[in-house]
Amino acid sequence: MAEYKLLLEHADDPAYRTLAGYQAKGGYQALRKAVGMDRQAVIDEVKKSGLRGRGGAGFPTWIKWNGIEKEKTAPHYILCNADEGEPGTFKDKQIMETVPFLMVEGMTIAGWATQGDHGYVYIRAEFCDAAKAVRQAIDEAYAAGLLGKDILGTGWDFDLDIHLGAGSYECGEESALMSSLMGERGMPRLKFPHAPLPTVAGLWDRPTVINNVETYACAPFIVERGGDWYATLGASTKNSRGTKIFSVSGHLNRPGNYEIEFGTTLGELIDLAGGVKGGALKACVPGGSSVQILRGDGLRDAVIGYEEMWEAGSMVGSGGCMVLNEHTCIVSFIWRTAQFYAMESCGKCTPCREGTKWMLQIMERIVRGNGQPGDMDLLMEITKQIDGRSFCGLGDAAAWPVAAALKVFPEEFEYFIKHGRSMIDTPQARALAPRWAQTVGV
Amino acid sequence: MAAVANVPLVKVSINDVEIEVPKGELIVESVKRLGLEIPIFCYHPRMKPVGMCRMCLVEVGFKQQDGSVRKMPKPQAGCTLPASEGMVVYTDTEPIHADRRGVLEFLLINHPLDCPICDRGGECPLQNNTMAYGPSTSRFIELKRHLPKAFPLSTYVTLDLERCIQCGRCVRFTEEISGDHDLAFRFRGADMQPSTFQLTDFESKFSGNVIEICPVGALTSAKYRFRARPWDLETTPSVCTVCSNGCNVWFDHRAGKFVRINGRANEAVNEEWTCDKGKFGHEHYNAADRPTQPLVRQGDGFAPTSWSGAYDPVLAAFAEGGDRVAALVGPRVSNEALFLLRRLFERAFKSARVSSNWRRTPGSGSVQGTIADVESGGPVLVFGTSLADDLPIVHLRLRKGATNAGARVVNAFSRPTEVDRFAAVSLHYRPGSELALARGLHGLLAGTGATAEAVEAETGVPADRLREAVEVLKEGGTALSSQGLYDLSDGPQIVEALAGIARATGGRSECWATGANEQGAIELGLAGEGATATLQACAEGRVKALWLVAADPFALHPDRALVERALETVEFLVVQSPVGSEALAYASVVLPTALPAEQDGTYTNCERRVQRVQPAVPPPGDGKPDWRVFSECLLRALPETPLFNPREVMEAIAAEVPAFAGCRYEALGPEGTVLGGNLLDTPDEPAMVGGQA
């Protein structure tokens, strides 16, 4: 299957980043239609569309929207998680930079459907250009009466603001994002069943909808063309509907963001990005650094869909597809991944705080050539002690890539531990090696 | 854990035993109903659960319609999980044991195993949980984390960062209990550490509590550090006598010497907290200059003597009696000693010149409610006192009332205090304008035609603030102050105006004592003419013999010149003191006595709660309890059957002093007893302090 450009159709058109250009291409028709509909009807369209959260977890979006109290007793908040920090993922950045109005309109629709009062876009501070583009879009929307008081003559007020994060991966976790937004330390908060869902008590203990940038950007299409139409996209998969933007990076001829319909195979996605460069395909991390690595043989046929990918041994995640060629040392790759999670653990819970650091120490020892027999078992045990025991998903996300690599590429770990150097001993690999070797001071 | 009446019960199954618990009760508490325990580190029953340490993981499932149990895929933290209908919990399965081993292994990889030199060794939750649930060996062969071992957070608290397990109890204490937010975490992940902002001093007035709630030896007491091993310590349930709150404490001692103070639970008083003044204010028990034997004046110095050798000249000097002899008593003397002192002066010396009142103006305060009432949620006017200094535990209870029960607090003081942090309205008046403000507020509340602008002109408090305060207080509230107000020249009038505010709003008027047994002395009728009058009488030669009982007038009275004149002029001066003091230099006779925790006796705290203190350590040398000194003097001076022990003294008090009617040692429950409360209905119980027989 080829690329299916829905969200990114006008990504290359600079005019689309202005309100006039956006409206010329049909922008804000969806909001106009939505405010003419019953609020529940909007949610029902989203339900029919089968839209699932694009941030990584794949939770049905309509359930969140439908969970907001219908008889309003308090202000409702609409949050957009634009703290895109998953290594390998850069789709939200492009959405915000090139099609910001899709997100702004999507949030406004969500606000309408849930009687929202105030929206916040939590953007990681490194995304200066994205933040500027969103700011500009919001300002234009305000000027045109598409945000603020009495939107489109409905008597409904909705405000939208930007909040810049301060550079913590953990703040992309929805409850930590809310902590951060409320001015607290960016640490996750108690979750259901330990505390009410965000839809009941989220930001400032008020009903809160929180979705990913891409999820909101889908909303205008669903409302405008109907949930049934949207559900025809990806109909070949079990339960994944619509399109998904994959940030394809690594050893590829044309790395970049590619929007595909669910049901496309990983091989087709890799071909879209110009195919593997510099050697044969060795492995692929399909959904961002948190998800399980897949071995090159056979992965081309893996179908992209939430359930399908799970059956293939990995996850759709946030769509950060990293493709590795045959010259990649998996041990070094995992060491670098472990470094990221040890650095980004917020420190709240014991398994993640101590486990990620310990895993990094072991990985570092191995890549320094001091691996010990038993290190693989120990690493595997540590991943089990973290996975499912940590306070939030960060611990799981730190454990999965290590556990998967140990399972999928055991021979590379065994070789590295036994010989004190990488099994991948090609000129290309050696050319890469000094970069990590220097970092750890080998 | 008693079920609250309006909370519905739900059926949960814990390790296949079905029990009913209040809906929403945390599972970590529910299991205690079955006598089970879930190991914890970060959880503390008095603070909000956070689920950080993951030590309390349990398996959780839910009963399905068909009777089967659907288990949740991941183990859940028992400390944050509220009980709900049909919940099934397993605390003792192999996967849970593995999870506990895992968490402990993680906690120990960077925790130095310096238990043999750690203050916490022997009473350490990490040690205990490791012994009970942990792996016996570690698989960690990397370099452990190295950080400062003795970082001085404050004069009292030393932080060993290597031992910290980042449970956040200390941080949460400063956020949720003391409310000063002095501690926070800095850095991230494995580098995360508790710290003050910008490494400034940990200034909290309740900092010592974090030492006790730290589940490892990371937060240690600078005073106790390396001084003892817990298993060498003996402990005695006691009551702190530093201020009038009467906090229940554990008095830890070793080989007859005081070592440290820890908080002891008493829900009616201090819950389990202590203030720094109390926790670190017992060092004088070990002071080197404590008098150890009776001394009599011999030229410029003293000659040691026996107790008989001391009593003879004392009784001879006081024999003249009447107005020519007087006694001044300090604020930390037990009810029993106070009573016998009064009896000695009344019966043997025919003198009424016994005074415990060191304030500038006379007054007996006002006690209408209890410490616990402060947190009930009604509006409170704090007037003319810095609560965290004068009545620290009342401060904590009031803060709890403000943050948990929504109590609206108006804080009136001449400078900012800790109460301002949670007060709805702060009134910072010009020093000296207390009476104008109290009368002004009374006028505004009683609607006597006073205007906020007029009060502003007199006190400097903005009129808008005054109106806000009136809005809060008109709901009916407690006017809370300390008897420190009597140190102002118009003290009695201020207290009267505050009582007027309480009357106008239908609230209570509380003007509480600050000395450990200041209230007891008032109840026993020892307020007397006041120290100033007595000292003046001494200075003018109208008093021949003066008896100072555990009172250093140089520390207690503001007029140093008057004190010097009085002590120089008086012909015969008895200094009965447990500690060295400047007054010793003027003494004719020195009588060494015991400190509160060295003798048996009761103390009446600010809410008129009578609590018993038992002897924990012996007084140094020949030191005697105060009550015994008076009892022996009485025996020598009068042909009366002596009272042989404090218990009998209390019976005599109960018989003679109406306020103490019915008060017997047996009737003092584990929480003590409030005078005028349920004393007479209390069934006989064995003498207990703090639930320990």
JSON list of C-alpha atoms in Angstrom, two decimals, chain A residues 167-169 185 187 190 193-195 342-351 353-355 357-358 361-362 365 372 375 377-378 381-382 385-391 396, chain B residues 49-54 57 72 74-77 80-82 95 99 101-103 105-107 109-110 139-143 145 165-166 185-192:
[
{"chain": "A", "resi": 167, "resn": "GLY", "atom": "CA", "xyz": [12.73, 18.88, 29.13]},
{"chain": "A", "resi": 168, "resn": "SER", "atom": "CA", "xyz": [11.67, 15.82, 31.03]},
{"chain": "A", "resi": 169, "resn": "TYR", "atom": "CA", "xyz": [10.65, 12.67, 29.16]},
{"chain": "A", "resi": 185, "resn": "ARG", "atom": "CA", "xyz": [7.60, 18.38, 40.12]},
{"chain": "A", "resi": 187, "resn": "MET", "atom": "CA", "xyz": [6.26, 13.05, 38.64]},
{"chain": "A", "resi": 190, "resn": "LEU", "atom": "CA", "xyz": [-1.82, 7.94, 41.37]},
{"chain": "A", "resi": 193, "resn": "PRO", "atom": "CA", "xyz": [-7.97, 2.19, 40.51]},
{"chain": "A", "resi": 194, "resn": "HIS", "atom": "CA", "xyz": [-5.85, 3.99, 43.11]},
{"chain": "A", "resi": 195, "resn": "ALA", "atom": "CA", "xyz": [-7.29, 7.37, 42.19]},
{"chain": "A", "resi": 342, "resn": "ALA", "atom": "CA", "xyz": [18.31, 5.81, 33.30]},
{"chain": "A", "resi": 343, "resn": "MET", "atom": "CA", "xyz": [18.66, 9.51, 32.60]},
{"chain": "A", "resi": 344, "resn": "GLU", "atom": "CA", "xyz": [14.94, 10.10, 32.22]},
{"chain": "A", "resi": 345, "resn": "SER", "atom": "CA", "xyz": [13.61, 8.07, 35.14]},
{"chain": "A", "resi": 346, "resn": "CYS", "atom": "CA", "xyz": [11.95, 10.62, 37.38]},
{"chain": "A", "resi": 347, "resn": "GLY", "atom": "CA", "xyz": [13.08, 8.90, 40.55]},
{"chain": "A", "resi": 348, "resn": "LYS", "atom": "CA", "xyz": [9.68, 8.40, 42.09]},
{"chain": "A", "resi": 349, "resn": "CYS", "atom": "CA", "xyz": [9.52, 4.63, 42.37]},
{"chain": "A", "resi": 350, "resn": "THR", "atom": "CA", "xyz": [12.17, 2.16, 43.37]},
{"chain": "A", "resi": 351, "resn": "PRO", "atom": "CA", "xyz": [12.13, -0.31, 40.45]},
{"chain": "A", "resi": 353, "resn": "ARG", "atom": "CA", "xyz": [14.89, 4.59, 39.71]},
{"chain": "A", "resi": 354, "resn": "GLU", "atom": "CA", "xyz": [17.25, 1.84, 40.78]},
{"chain": "A", "resi": 355, "resn": "GLY", "atom": "CA", "xyz": [16.58, -0.68, 38.01]},
{"chain": "A", "resi": 357, "resn": "LYS", "atom": "CA", "xyz": [20.51, 2.75, 36.63]},
{"chain": "A", "resi": 358, "resn": "TRP", "atom": "CA", "xyz": [21.58, -0.80, 37.37]},
{"chain": "A", "resi": 361, "resn": "GLN", "atom": "CA", "xyz": [25.72, 0.05, 34.74]},
{"chain": "A", "resi": 362, "resn": "ILE", "atom": "CA", "xyz": [25.65, -3.55, 33.52]},
{"chain": "A", "resi": 365, "resn": "ARG", "atom": "CA", "xyz": [30.30, -2.76, 31.77]},
{"chain": "A", "resi": 372, "resn": "GLN", "atom": "CA", "xyz": [30.53, -11.40, 33.11]},
{"chain": "A", "resi": 375, "resn": "ASP", "atom": "CA", "xyz": [25.02, -10.83, 33.00]},
{"chain": "A", "resi": 377, "resn": "ASP", "atom": "CA", "xyz": [20.32, -13.66, 33.09]},
{"chain": "A", "resi": 378, "resn": "LEU", "atom": "CA", "xyz": [20.78, -10.83, 35.54]},
{"chain": "A", "resi": 381, "resn": "GLU", "atom": "CA", "xyz": [15.78, -10.72, 35.87]},
{"chain": "A", "resi": 382, "resn": "ILE", "atom": "CA", "xyz": [16.07, -6.98, 36.40]},
{"chain": "A", "resi": 385, "resn": "GLN", "atom": "CA", "xyz": [11.63, -6.85, 38.48]},
{"chain": "A", "resi": 386, "resn": "ILE", "atom": "CA", "xyz": [10.83, -3.53, 36.80]},
{"chain": "A", "resi": 387, "resn": "ASP", "atom": "CA", "xyz": [8.16, -4.52, 34.29]},
{"chain": "A", "resi": 388, "resn": "GLY", "atom": "CA", "xyz": [4.73, -4.11, 35.86]},
{"chain": "A", "resi": 389, "resn": "ARG", "atom": "CA", "xyz": [6.18, -3.13, 39.24]},
{"chain": "A", "resi": 390, "resn": "SER", "atom": "CA", "xyz": [7.01, 0.48, 38.53]},
{"chain": "A", "resi": 391, "resn": "PHE", "atom": "CA", "xyz": [4.69, 3.37, 39.35]},
{"chain": "A", "resi": 396, "resn": "ASP", "atom": "CA", "xyz": [7.95, -0.84, 31.63]},
{"chain": "B", "resi": 49, "resn": "PRO", "atom": "CA", "xyz": [-0.18, 7.73, 50.32]},
{"chain": "B", "resi": 50, "resn": "VAL", "atom": "CA", "xyz": [2.10, 8.03, 47.31]},
{"chain": "B", "resi": 51, "resn": "GLY", "atom": "CA", "xyz": [3.01, 4.49, 46.30]},
{"chain": "B", "resi": 52, "resn": "MET", "atom": "CA", "xyz": [6.63, 5.36, 45.65]},
{"chain": "B", "resi": 53, "resn": "CYS", "atom": "CA", "xyz": [8.66, 2.58, 47.18]},
{"chain": "B", "resi": 54, "resn": "ARG", "atom": "CA", "xyz": [6.63, -0.33, 45.74]},
{"chain": "B", "resi": 57, "resn": "LEU", "atom": "CA", "xyz": [2.84, -4.66, 46.21]},
{"chain": "B", "resi": 72, "resn": "MET", "atom": "CA", "xyz": [-5.24, -7.68, 37.60]},
{"chain": "B", "resi": 74, "resn": "LYS", "atom": "CA", "xyz": [0.13, -6.28, 37.44]},
{"chain": "B", "resi": 75, "resn": "PRO", "atom": "CA", "xyz": [0.67, -6.32, 41.20]},
{"chain": "B", "resi": 76, "resn": "GLN", "atom": "CA", "xyz": [-0.78, -3.24, 42.89]},
{"chain": "B", "resi": 77, "resn": "ALA", "atom": "CA", "xyz": [0.56, -1.00, 45.62]},
{"chain": "B", "resi": 80, "resn": "THR", "atom": "CA", "xyz": [-2.65, 3.45, 47.63]},
{"chain": "B", "resi": 81, "resn": "LEU", "atom": "CA", "xyz": [-5.36, 0.95, 46.78]},
{"chain": "B", "resi": 82, "resn": "PRO", "atom": "CA", "xyz": [-8.78, 1.77, 48.22]},
{"chain": "B", "resi": 95, "resn": "PRO", "atom": "CA", "xyz": [4.99, -13.75, 43.01]},
{"chain": "B", "resi": 99, "resn": "ASP", "atom": "CA", "xyz": [8.37, -8.69, 44.05]},
{"chain": "B", "resi": 101, "resn": "ARG", "atom": "CA", "xyz": [12.79, -9.45, 47.10]},
{"chain": "B", "resi": 102, "resn": "GLY", "atom": "CA", "xyz": [13.12, -7.44, 43.91]},
{"chain": "B", "resi": 103, "resn": "VAL", "atom": "CA", "xyz": [12.27, -4.11, 45.51]},
{"chain": "B", "resi": 105, "resn": "GLU", "atom": "CA", "xyz": [17.38, -5.79, 46.12]},
{"chain": "B", "resi": 106, "resn": "PHE", "atom": "CA", "xyz": [16.90, -2.52, 44.24]},
{"chain": "B", "resi": 107, "resn": "LEU", "atom": "CA", "xyz": [16.86, -0.50, 47.44]},
{"chain": "B", "resi": 109, "resn": "ILE", "atom": "CA", "xyz": [22.14, -1.91, 45.57]},
{"chain": "B", "resi": 110, "resn": "ASN", "atom": "CA", "xyz": [23.04, 1.66, 46.42]},
{"chain": "B", "resi": 139, "resn": "ARG", "atom": "CA", "xyz": [23.87, -9.60, 42.70]},
{"chain": "B", "resi": 140, "resn": "PHE", "atom": "CA", "xyz": [25.14, -6.06, 42.38]},
{"chain": "B", "resi": 141, "resn": "ILE", "atom": "CA", "xyz": [28.83, -5.86, 41.51]},
{"chain": "B", "resi": 142, "resn": "GLU", "atom": "CA", "xyz": [28.97, -2.31, 40.18]},
{"chain": "B", "resi": 143, "resn": "LEU", "atom": "CA", "xyz": [30.23, 0.73, 42.02]},
{"chain": "B", "resi": 145, "resn": "ARG", "atom": "CA", "xyz": [26.61, 5.53, 44.67]},
{"chain": "B", "resi": 165, "resn": "ILE", "atom": "CA", "xyz": [16.08, 5.39, 49.76]},
{"chain": "B", "resi": 166, "resn": "GLN", "atom": "CA", "xyz": [14.12, 8.33, 48.30]},
{"chain": "B", "resi": 185, "resn": "PHE", "atom": "CA", "xyz": [13.56, 16.50, 45.92]},
{"chain": "B", "resi": 186, "resn": "ARG", "atom": "CA", "xyz": [16.16, 17.75, 43.55]},
{"chain": "B", "resi": 187, "resn": "PHE", "atom": "CA", "xyz": [17.69, 16.00, 40.57]},
{"chain": "B", "resi": 188, "resn": "ARG", "atom": "CA", "xyz": [16.12, 13.08, 38.78]},
{"chain": "B", "resi": 189, "resn": "GLY", "atom": "CA", "xyz": [16.16, 9.31, 38.67]},
{"chain": "B", "resi": 190, "resn": "ALA", "atom": "CA", "xyz": [18.89, 7.59, 40.64]},
{"chain": "B", "resi": 191, "resn": "ASP", "atom": "CA", "xyz": [20.41, 10.98, 41.44]},
{"chain": "B", "resi": 192, "resn": "MET", "atom": "CA", "xyz": [17.26, 12.20, 43.15]}
]
